[in-house]
Tab-separated table of C-alpha atoms in Angstrom:
chain	number	residue	atom	x	y	z
A	1	MET	CA	0.000	0.000	0.000
A	2	PRO	CA	1.379	3.423	-0.877
A	3	SER	CA	2.629	5.388	2.099
A	4	LEU	CA	1.152	8.659	3.312
A	5	THR	CA	4.373	10.348	2.193
A	6	SER	CA	3.943	9.130	-1.375
A	7	TYR	CA	0.349	10.424	-1.421
A	8	ILE	CA	1.533	13.827	-0.236
A	9	ALA	CA	4.288	13.957	-2.869
A	10	ALA	CA	1.890	12.953	-5.621
A	11	ALA	CA	-0.653	15.546	-4.541
A	12	ALA	CA	2.017	18.228	-4.536
A	13	LEU	CA	3.011	17.343	-8.081
A	14	LEU	CA	-0.511	17.127	-9.460
A	15	ALA	CA	-1.877	20.249	-7.811
A	16	VAL	CA	-1.744	23.481	-9.713
A	17	SER	CA	0.224	25.998	-7.677
A	18	ALA	CA	-2.383	28.414	-6.385
A	19	ALA	CA	-1.800	32.146	-6.344
A	20	ALA	CA	-3.869	34.397	-4.125
A	21	PRO	CA	-6.815	35.565	-6.287
A	22	THR	CA	-6.307	39.250	-5.675
A	23	LYS	CA	-6.136	40.347	-9.311
A	24	GLN	CA	-3.928	43.157	-8.058
A	25	GLY	CA	-0.407	44.052	-9.061
A	26	PHE	CA	2.392	44.404	-6.539
A	27	SER	CA	5.889	45.812	-6.259
A	28	VAL	CA	9.020	44.824	-4.390
A	29	THR	CA	11.857	47.223	-3.627
A	30	GLN	CA	15.456	46.092	-3.498
A	31	VAL	CA	17.673	46.424	-0.443
A	32	PRO	CA	21.421	47.202	-0.548
A	33	VAL	CA	23.910	44.547	0.531
A	34	ASN	CA	27.715	44.551	0.773
A	35	HIS	CA	27.542	48.362	0.725
A	36	GLY	CA	30.714	49.658	-0.906
A	37	LYS	CA	32.001	46.151	-1.706
A	38	LEU	CA	32.045	44.868	-5.270
A	39	THR	CA	33.095	41.621	-6.936
A	40	HIS	CA	36.224	41.885	-9.087
A	41	GLY	CA	35.384	42.486	-12.743
A	42	ALA	CA	37.159	39.367	-13.990
A	43	HIS	CA	35.191	37.269	-11.492
A	44	LEU	CA	31.942	38.713	-12.845
A	45	THR	CA	32.923	37.911	-16.414
A	46	ALA	CA	34.002	34.363	-15.548
A	47	LYS	CA	30.737	33.831	-13.672
A	48	THR	CA	28.743	35.023	-16.700
A	49	TYR	CA	30.439	32.569	-19.052
A	50	LYS	CA	29.797	29.736	-16.593
A	51	LYS	CA	26.177	30.724	-16.057
A	52	PHE	CA	25.454	30.195	-19.730
A	53	GLY	CA	27.530	27.032	-20.038
A	54	LYS	CA	30.361	28.600	-22.036
A	55	GLU	CA	34.094	28.050	-21.735
A	56	VAL	CA	35.743	30.874	-19.832
A	57	PRO	CA	38.482	32.561	-21.899
A	58	ALA	CA	41.918	31.674	-20.583
A	59	ALA	CA	42.874	35.295	-19.839
A	60	VAL	CA	39.669	35.830	-17.856
A	61	GLU	CA	40.218	32.572	-15.942
A	62	ARG	CA	43.794	33.560	-15.040
A	63	ALA	CA	42.750	37.068	-14.015
A	64	ALA	CA	39.912	35.772	-11.854
A	65	ALA	CA	42.208	33.228	-10.191
A	66	SER	CA	44.719	35.945	-9.303
A	67	GLN	CA	42.124	38.156	-7.599
A	68	THR	CA	40.683	37.343	-4.194
A	69	GLY	CA	38.101	38.989	-1.968
A	70	SER	CA	36.196	42.026	-3.159
A	71	VAL	CA	36.929	45.565	-4.273
A	72	THR	CA	36.264	48.393	-1.852
A	73	ALA	CA	34.405	51.018	-3.857
A	74	SER	CA	32.688	54.258	-2.933
A	75	PRO	CA	28.913	53.697	-3.355
A	76	GLN	CA	28.561	57.288	-4.505
A	77	GLU	CA	31.093	56.840	-7.306
A	78	TYR	CA	30.462	53.259	-8.305
A	79	ASP	CA	27.564	51.130	-7.062
A	80	SER	CA	26.460	48.538	-4.565
A	81	GLU	CA	24.733	45.214	-4.973
A	82	TYR	CA	20.978	45.178	-4.544
A	83	LEU	CA	18.778	42.200	-3.725
A	84	ALA	CA	15.063	41.753	-3.018
A	85	PRO	CA	13.241	40.358	0.045
A	86	VAL	CA	11.287	37.124	-0.452
A	87	THR	CA	9.297	35.326	2.252
A	88	ILE	CA	9.451	31.527	2.066
A	89	GLY	CA	7.471	29.523	4.605
A	90	GLY	CA	7.278	32.560	6.874
A	91	GLU	CA	10.977	33.488	6.843
A	92	THR	CA	12.317	36.417	4.841
A	93	ILE	CA	15.419	35.880	2.727
A	94	VAL	CA	17.010	38.403	0.351
A	95	LEU	CA	17.474	36.897	-3.100
A	96	ASP	CA	18.679	37.979	-6.530
A	97	PHE	CA	15.889	38.402	-9.105
A	98	ASP	CA	17.292	36.797	-12.251
A	99	THR	CA	15.577	37.043	-15.642
A	100	GLY	CA	18.382	34.870	-17.046
A	101	SER	CA	17.458	31.657	-15.192
A	102	ALA	CA	14.338	29.775	-14.099
A	103	ASP	CA	15.163	28.243	-10.709
A	104	LEU	CA	14.064	29.556	-7.324
A	105	TRP	CA	16.879	28.198	-5.182
A	106	VAL	CA	18.113	29.051	-1.710
A	107	PHE	CA	20.894	28.334	0.750
A	108	SER	CA	19.419	25.767	3.125
A	109	ASN	CA	20.025	24.044	6.440
A	110	ARG	CA	21.058	20.954	4.458
A	111	LEU	CA	24.369	22.630	3.544
A	112	PRO	CA	27.589	21.990	5.475
A	113	ALA	CA	28.162	24.698	8.089
A	114	SER	CA	31.150	26.044	6.143
A	115	GLU	CA	28.911	26.736	3.141
A	116	GLN	CA	26.205	28.414	5.236
A	117	ALA	CA	28.527	31.058	6.696
A	118	GLY	CA	27.426	34.640	6.018
A	119	HIS	CA	24.071	33.654	4.522
A	120	THR	CA	20.454	33.602	5.595
A	121	ILE	CA	19.407	29.968	5.555
A	122	TYR	CA	16.119	28.410	4.467
A	123	THR	CA	14.884	25.902	7.029
A	124	PRO	CA	11.836	23.985	5.772
A	125	GLY	CA	8.950	24.322	8.227
A	126	THR	CA	5.383	23.159	8.564
A	127	THR	CA	4.316	24.552	5.160
A	128	ALA	CA	7.095	22.741	3.309
A	129	ARG	CA	6.734	19.378	1.558
A	130	GLN	CA	9.716	17.579	0.074
A	131	LEU	CA	9.234	16.179	-3.429
A	132	SER	CA	10.598	12.666	-3.096
A	133	GLY	CA	13.215	11.822	-5.716
A	134	TYR	CA	13.343	15.350	-7.112
A	135	THR	CA	16.677	17.130	-7.467
A	136	TRP	CA	18.122	20.194	-9.179
A	137	ASP	CA	21.577	21.032	-10.454
A	138	ILE	CA	23.133	24.172	-11.912
A	139	SER	CA	26.672	22.825	-11.782
A	140	TYR	CA	29.217	23.866	-14.408
A	141	GLY	CA	31.962	22.027	-16.227
A	142	ASP	CA	34.693	23.225	-13.878
A	143	GLY	CA	32.929	21.843	-10.806
A	144	SER	CA	31.444	25.109	-9.587
A	145	GLY	CA	27.726	25.610	-9.121
A	146	ALA	CA	24.969	24.509	-6.778
A	147	ALA	CA	22.689	21.505	-6.413
A	148	GLY	CA	20.183	20.041	-4.019
A	149	ILE	CA	16.695	18.757	-3.273
A	150	VAL	CA	13.246	20.196	-3.919
A	151	TYR	CA	10.393	21.264	-1.656
A	152	THR	CA	7.097	22.950	-2.305
A	153	ASP	CA	6.403	25.825	0.048
A	154	THR	CA	4.471	29.062	0.414
A	155	VAL	CA	6.308	31.941	-1.229
A	156	ASN	CA	5.332	35.582	-0.785
A	157	ILE	CA	6.840	38.396	-2.828
A	158	GLY	CA	5.544	41.925	-2.384
A	159	GLY	CA	2.365	40.677	-0.723
A	160	ALA	CA	1.442	38.154	-3.436
A	161	THR	CA	1.445	34.542	-2.310
A	162	VAL	CA	1.953	31.308	-4.231
A	163	THR	CA	1.289	28.064	-2.370
A	164	GLY	CA	2.993	24.950	-3.649
A	165	GLN	CA	5.852	26.914	-5.236
A	166	ALA	CA	8.884	24.767	-6.014
A	167	VAL	CA	11.719	25.860	-3.723
A	168	GLU	CA	15.083	24.324	-4.537
A	169	ALA	CA	17.075	23.834	-1.338
A	170	ALA	CA	20.838	23.709	-1.817
A	171	THR	CA	22.731	20.781	-0.331
A	172	SER	CA	26.007	21.847	-1.961
A	173	VAL	CA	27.295	25.166	-3.288
A	174	SER	CA	30.710	26.099	-4.643
A	175	SER	CA	32.905	28.843	-3.241
A	176	GLU	CA	31.750	31.285	-5.934
A	177	PHE	CA	28.221	31.203	-4.518
A	178	VAL	CA	29.392	31.192	-0.892
A	179	GLN	CA	31.260	34.445	-1.572
A	180	ASP	CA	28.168	36.027	-3.164
A	181	ALA	CA	25.985	38.352	-1.113
A	182	ALA	CA	22.830	36.678	-2.427
A	183	ASN	CA	21.242	33.806	-0.494
A	184	GLY	CA	19.952	32.333	-3.742
A	185	LEU	CA	17.968	33.316	-6.816
A	186	VAL	CA	14.425	33.904	-7.992
A	187	GLY	CA	14.544	32.784	-11.621
A	188	LEU	CA	12.269	34.870	-13.856
A	189	ALA	CA	13.149	33.453	-17.269
A	190	PHE	CA	10.826	30.921	-18.918
A	191	SER	CA	9.966	27.727	-17.035
A	192	SER	CA	11.235	25.597	-19.924
A	193	ILE	CA	14.812	25.951	-18.622
A	194	ASN	CA	14.075	25.072	-14.996
A	195	THR	CA	16.646	22.456	-13.927
A	196	VAL	CA	14.505	20.329	-11.594
A	197	SER	CA	14.542	16.628	-12.461
A	198	PRO	CA	12.649	14.457	-13.288
A	199	THR	CA	9.986	17.111	-13.978
A	200	PRO	CA	10.883	20.817	-14.469
A	201	GLN	CA	8.899	23.149	-12.213
A	202	LYS	CA	7.183	26.473	-12.906
A	203	THR	CA	8.755	29.795	-11.955
A	204	PHE	CA	7.125	32.095	-9.406
A	205	PHE	CA	6.203	34.447	-12.280
A	206	ASP	CA	4.440	31.675	-14.192
A	207	ASN	CA	2.552	30.597	-11.065
A	208	VAL	CA	1.482	34.068	-9.978
A	209	LYS	CA	0.606	35.592	-13.351
A	210	ALA	CA	-2.948	34.183	-13.466
A	211	SER	CA	-3.744	36.242	-10.360
A	212	LEU	CA	-2.401	39.457	-11.877
A	213	PRO	CA	-4.341	42.088	-13.836
A	214	SER	CA	-1.768	41.650	-16.600
A	215	PRO	CA	1.037	39.053	-16.962
A	216	VAL	CA	3.843	41.605	-16.926
A	217	LEU	CA	6.961	42.237	-14.861
A	218	THR	CA	8.686	45.614	-14.953
A	219	ALA	CA	12.192	46.439	-13.815
A	220	ASN	CA	12.990	49.972	-12.725
A	221	LEU	CA	16.554	49.405	-11.559
A	222	LYS	CA	18.715	52.324	-10.515
A	223	LYS	CA	22.357	53.289	-10.220
A	224	GLY	CA	23.378	54.108	-6.669
A	225	ALA	CA	19.938	53.397	-5.200
A	226	PRO	CA	17.532	50.494	-4.676
A	227	GLY	CA	15.351	49.732	-7.671
A	228	THR	CA	11.838	48.308	-7.941
A	229	TYR	CA	10.307	45.263	-9.601
A	230	SER	CA	6.572	45.473	-10.274
A	231	PHE	CA	4.328	42.548	-11.184
A	232	GLY	CA	0.995	42.840	-12.962
A	233	PHE	CA	0.989	46.498	-13.929
A	234	ILE	CA	2.991	49.230	-15.651
A	235	ASP	CA	3.527	52.383	-13.600
A	236	SER	CA	3.382	55.302	-16.038
A	237	THR	CA	5.266	57.551	-13.591
A	238	GLN	CA	8.398	55.422	-14.009
A	239	TYR	CA	9.018	56.220	-17.675
A	240	THR	CA	8.683	59.009	-20.216
A	241	GLY	CA	7.520	58.906	-23.818
A	242	SER	CA	6.220	55.615	-25.142
A	243	ILE	CA	7.335	52.032	-24.570
A	244	THR	CA	8.880	50.357	-27.613
A	245	TYR	CA	8.225	46.616	-27.786
A	246	VAL	CA	10.121	43.904	-29.653
A	247	PRO	CA	9.188	40.201	-29.955
A	248	VAL	CA	10.862	37.741	-27.608
A	249	ASN	CA	12.218	34.433	-28.894
A	250	THR	CA	11.567	31.899	-26.113
A	251	ALA	CA	13.254	28.932	-27.831
A	252	ASN	CA	16.233	29.055	-25.452
A	253	GLY	CA	14.167	29.983	-22.398
A	254	PHE	CA	15.539	33.526	-22.117
A	255	TRP	CA	14.124	37.000	-22.684
A	256	GLU	CA	15.869	36.946	-26.042
A	257	PHE	CA	15.363	39.580	-28.731
A	258	THR	CA	17.056	41.119	-31.746
A	259	GLY	CA	18.695	44.483	-31.096
A	260	SER	CA	18.942	46.940	-33.967
A	261	GLY	CA	22.446	48.383	-33.543
A	262	TYR	CA	24.633	50.723	-31.520
A	263	ALA	CA	26.301	54.129	-31.370
A	264	VAL	CA	29.170	55.555	-29.350
A	265	GLY	CA	28.744	59.012	-27.858
A	266	SER	CA	27.437	61.440	-30.469
A	267	GLY	CA	28.640	59.207	-33.306
A	268	SER	CA	26.465	57.794	-36.055
A	269	PHE	CA	24.169	54.876	-35.280
A	270	VAL	CA	25.445	51.590	-36.731
A	271	SER	CA	22.497	49.485	-37.875
A	272	THR	CA	23.193	45.801	-37.281
A	273	SER	CA	21.273	42.850	-35.870
A	274	ILE	CA	22.345	41.973	-32.333
A	275	ASN	CA	20.997	38.766	-30.821
A	276	ALA	CA	20.669	39.641	-27.132
A	277	ILE	CA	18.998	38.725	-23.874
A	278	ALA	CA	17.805	41.074	-21.111
A	279	ASP	CA	19.235	39.623	-17.908
A	280	THR	CA	18.835	41.144	-14.447
A	281	GLY	CA	21.119	38.412	-13.101
A	282	THR	CA	24.142	39.628	-15.076
A	283	THR	CA	25.887	42.779	-13.915
A	284	LEU	CA	27.657	44.016	-17.047
A	285	ILE	CA	26.869	44.447	-20.745
A	286	TYR	CA	28.392	41.844	-23.082
A	287	ALA	CA	28.128	43.034	-26.693
A	288	PRO	CA	29.562	42.111	-30.121
A	289	ALA	CA	33.326	42.571	-30.338
A	290	ALA	CA	32.999	45.193	-33.099
A	291	ALA	CA	30.743	47.367	-30.945
A	292	VAL	CA	33.029	46.996	-27.942
A	293	ARG	CA	36.128	47.889	-29.954
A	294	ALA	CA	34.319	50.917	-31.403
A	295	TYR	CA	33.408	52.062	-27.902
A	296	TYR	CA	36.859	51.747	-26.343
A	297	SER	CA	38.516	53.382	-29.351
A	298	LYS	CA	36.936	56.555	-27.949
A	299	VAL	CA	38.250	56.015	-24.419
A	300	SER	CA	41.722	57.433	-23.869
A	301	GLY	CA	44.123	54.981	-22.238
A	302	SER	CA	41.827	51.971	-22.553
A	303	SER	CA	43.054	48.478	-23.417
A	304	ASN	CA	41.851	44.900	-23.581
A	305	SER	CA	43.930	43.634	-20.687
A	306	ALA	CA	44.965	40.004	-20.348
A	307	ALA	CA	46.135	40.758	-16.807
A	308	TYR	CA	42.709	42.003	-15.715
A	309	GLY	CA	40.582	39.799	-17.972
A	310	GLY	CA	38.794	42.450	-20.000
A	311	TYR	CA	38.681	46.049	-21.118
A	312	VAL	CA	40.109	48.507	-18.604
A	313	PHE	CA	40.898	52.211	-18.585
A	314	PRO	CA	42.155	54.956	-16.247
A	315	CYS	CA	39.501	55.535	-13.576
A	316	TYR	CA	39.577	59.259	-14.317
A	317	ALA	CA	38.816	58.743	-18.039
A	318	ALA	CA	35.875	60.607	-19.527
A	319	LEU	CA	33.581	57.893	-20.865
A	320	PRO	CA	31.211	58.462	-23.793
A	321	SER	CA	27.645	57.232	-23.651
A	322	LEU	CA	26.651	53.984	-25.348
A	323	THR	CA	23.453	53.769	-27.390
A	324	LEU	CA	21.869	50.377	-27.996
A	325	GLY	CA	18.982	49.995	-30.417
A	326	VAL	CA	15.841	48.140	-29.355
A	327	GLY	CA	13.581	48.209	-32.398
A	328	SER	CA	13.213	51.847	-33.388
A	329	TYR	CA	14.086	53.015	-29.878
A	330	ARG	CA	17.578	54.253	-29.018
A	331	ALA	CA	18.465	53.339	-25.436
A	332	VAL	CA	21.220	55.579	-24.107
A	333	VAL	CA	23.492	54.256	-21.359
A	334	PRO	CA	25.336	57.210	-19.748
A	335	GLY	CA	29.112	57.005	-19.743
A	336	SER	CA	29.194	57.092	-15.932
A	337	TYR	CA	27.313	53.767	-15.836
A	338	LEU	CA	30.076	52.103	-17.863
A	339	ASN	CA	32.764	52.448	-15.198
A	340	TYR	CA	32.191	49.299	-13.166
A	341	ALA	CA	34.878	49.625	-10.457
A	342	PRO	CA	38.638	49.701	-9.798
A	343	VAL	CA	40.338	46.446	-10.764
A	344	GLU	CA	41.671	46.148	-7.211
A	345	ASP	CA	41.871	48.190	-4.029
A	346	GLY	CA	43.848	51.400	-4.463
A	347	SER	CA	44.188	51.007	-8.223
A	348	SER	CA	43.716	53.912	-10.628
A	349	THR	CA	42.698	51.407	-13.334
A	350	CYS	CA	39.001	50.575	-13.702
A	351	TYR	CA	37.148	47.636	-15.227
A	352	GLY	CA	34.657	48.437	-17.953
A	353	GLY	CA	30.927	47.889	-17.626
A	354	LEU	CA	30.971	46.936	-21.322
A	355	GLN	CA	32.814	43.766	-22.334
A	356	SER	CA	32.991	41.537	-25.415
A	357	ASN	CA	30.559	38.648	-25.853
A	358	THR	CA	33.147	36.580	-27.741
A	359	GLY	CA	32.593	32.903	-26.935
A	360	ILE	CA	29.174	33.420	-25.336
A	361	GLY	CA	27.236	33.258	-28.590
A	362	PHE	CA	24.860	36.124	-27.898
A	363	SER	CA	24.875	39.531	-26.268
A	364	ILE	CA	23.753	40.112	-22.699
A	365	TYR	CA	22.177	43.400	-21.682
A	366	GLY	CA	22.751	43.193	-17.941
A	367	ASP	CA	22.239	45.590	-15.064
A	368	VAL	CA	24.510	48.312	-16.473
A	369	PHE	CA	22.032	48.587	-19.353
A	370	LEU	CA	18.878	47.855	-17.368
A	371	LYS	CA	19.587	50.538	-14.755
A	372	SER	CA	19.516	53.140	-17.518
A	373	GLN	CA	16.080	52.123	-18.829
A	374	PHE	CA	12.538	51.231	-17.801
A	375	VAL	CA	12.031	47.639	-18.945
A	376	VAL	CA	8.865	45.567	-19.385
A	377	PHE	CA	8.934	41.747	-19.472
A	378	ASP	CA	5.564	40.916	-21.044
A	379	ASN	CA	4.706	37.239	-20.492
A	380	THR	CA	1.569	37.008	-22.637
A	381	ALA	CA	0.889	34.293	-25.211
A	382	TYR	CA	3.310	36.097	-27.524
A	383	PRO	CA	6.001	37.369	-25.148
A	384	LYS	CA	7.664	40.695	-25.832
A	385	LEU	CA	10.195	43.041	-24.260
A	386	GLY	CA	9.469	46.721	-23.799
A	387	VAL	CA	11.963	49.522	-23.213
A	388	ALA	CA	11.429	53.198	-22.464
A	389	ALA	CA	13.398	56.171	-21.197
A	390	LYS	CA	13.269	57.172	-17.548
A	391	PRO	CA	12.326	60.632	-16.262
A	392	THR	CA	15.392	62.828	-15.846
């Protein structure tokens, strides 16, 4: 006779995750963490290659290996890391909202003590149910990553609740994740790339969208201040002009679209197709090599440095703006956004917020881009991405 546990597991799998039927939108505001501390630029670039399953360029790998700890950076001049509060089973944990992945995973009490250090830990309580035989794995070829077991639990973000949300509890994490400020991720890409086995699970966005007035997520991220994610509505006070939409190709599970070109400073716009994704879980912009070379040709003292694993320049350099085309819209990223941080403490050399996408296979418009724009992730039957200028 089947056990009570097997009945519970089966019920959890067969039930449709229920969102509170409020038919109201909601917002969640980020909170700053590691104020004035930033990850080394080469580490960020190596992490990005690994995230998308690509081989890390040798120069980036060497540069990342030679740098330890974090960079001390003035929050006023550079930026801090911002995460968002999420309540899981009654406990609040700050997580990274990531439109470039589809797993909601957390540091858990199943981790060795050494891997829990410095993190808020998810401890499954009375609302949690383990899915027997279910696992998840975002490990990479070099052995880094995270993996674990799967529960369903009650998840509340911004006042909206999903019961029976898949929560992936880490039982192992590599040092790269231990050193991160985030206690895990809320994946907001398409559920098709969720890594749970044997049956992929739905994202929080997919589960909650039926309860929303409209199946949209907006990102109003900011430089030097906490940003806001809004679900279910578009706040017209957060942008100016009109929103330009482009179709999203969901074949790879990302918010993938075709960009229309680029310009450097006041230079002429170069019309060219750029296959890109909008990814809140990636810090920098990774663009075609030709666009990156064109940009840094206008930055005095810049170089593509093997020692630092990417384009660098004197921290005092005057940086031109970068314009990226999204359909007919021209999204302008101010030059000040493109100075990520010093390459190491006390250095007068800075790592660029724009790097080449060579070896990745597509461009990534990460937070450096997203903080300069108001962005709409429209998850209707025919998904689309919207971009608009922010009020000055």
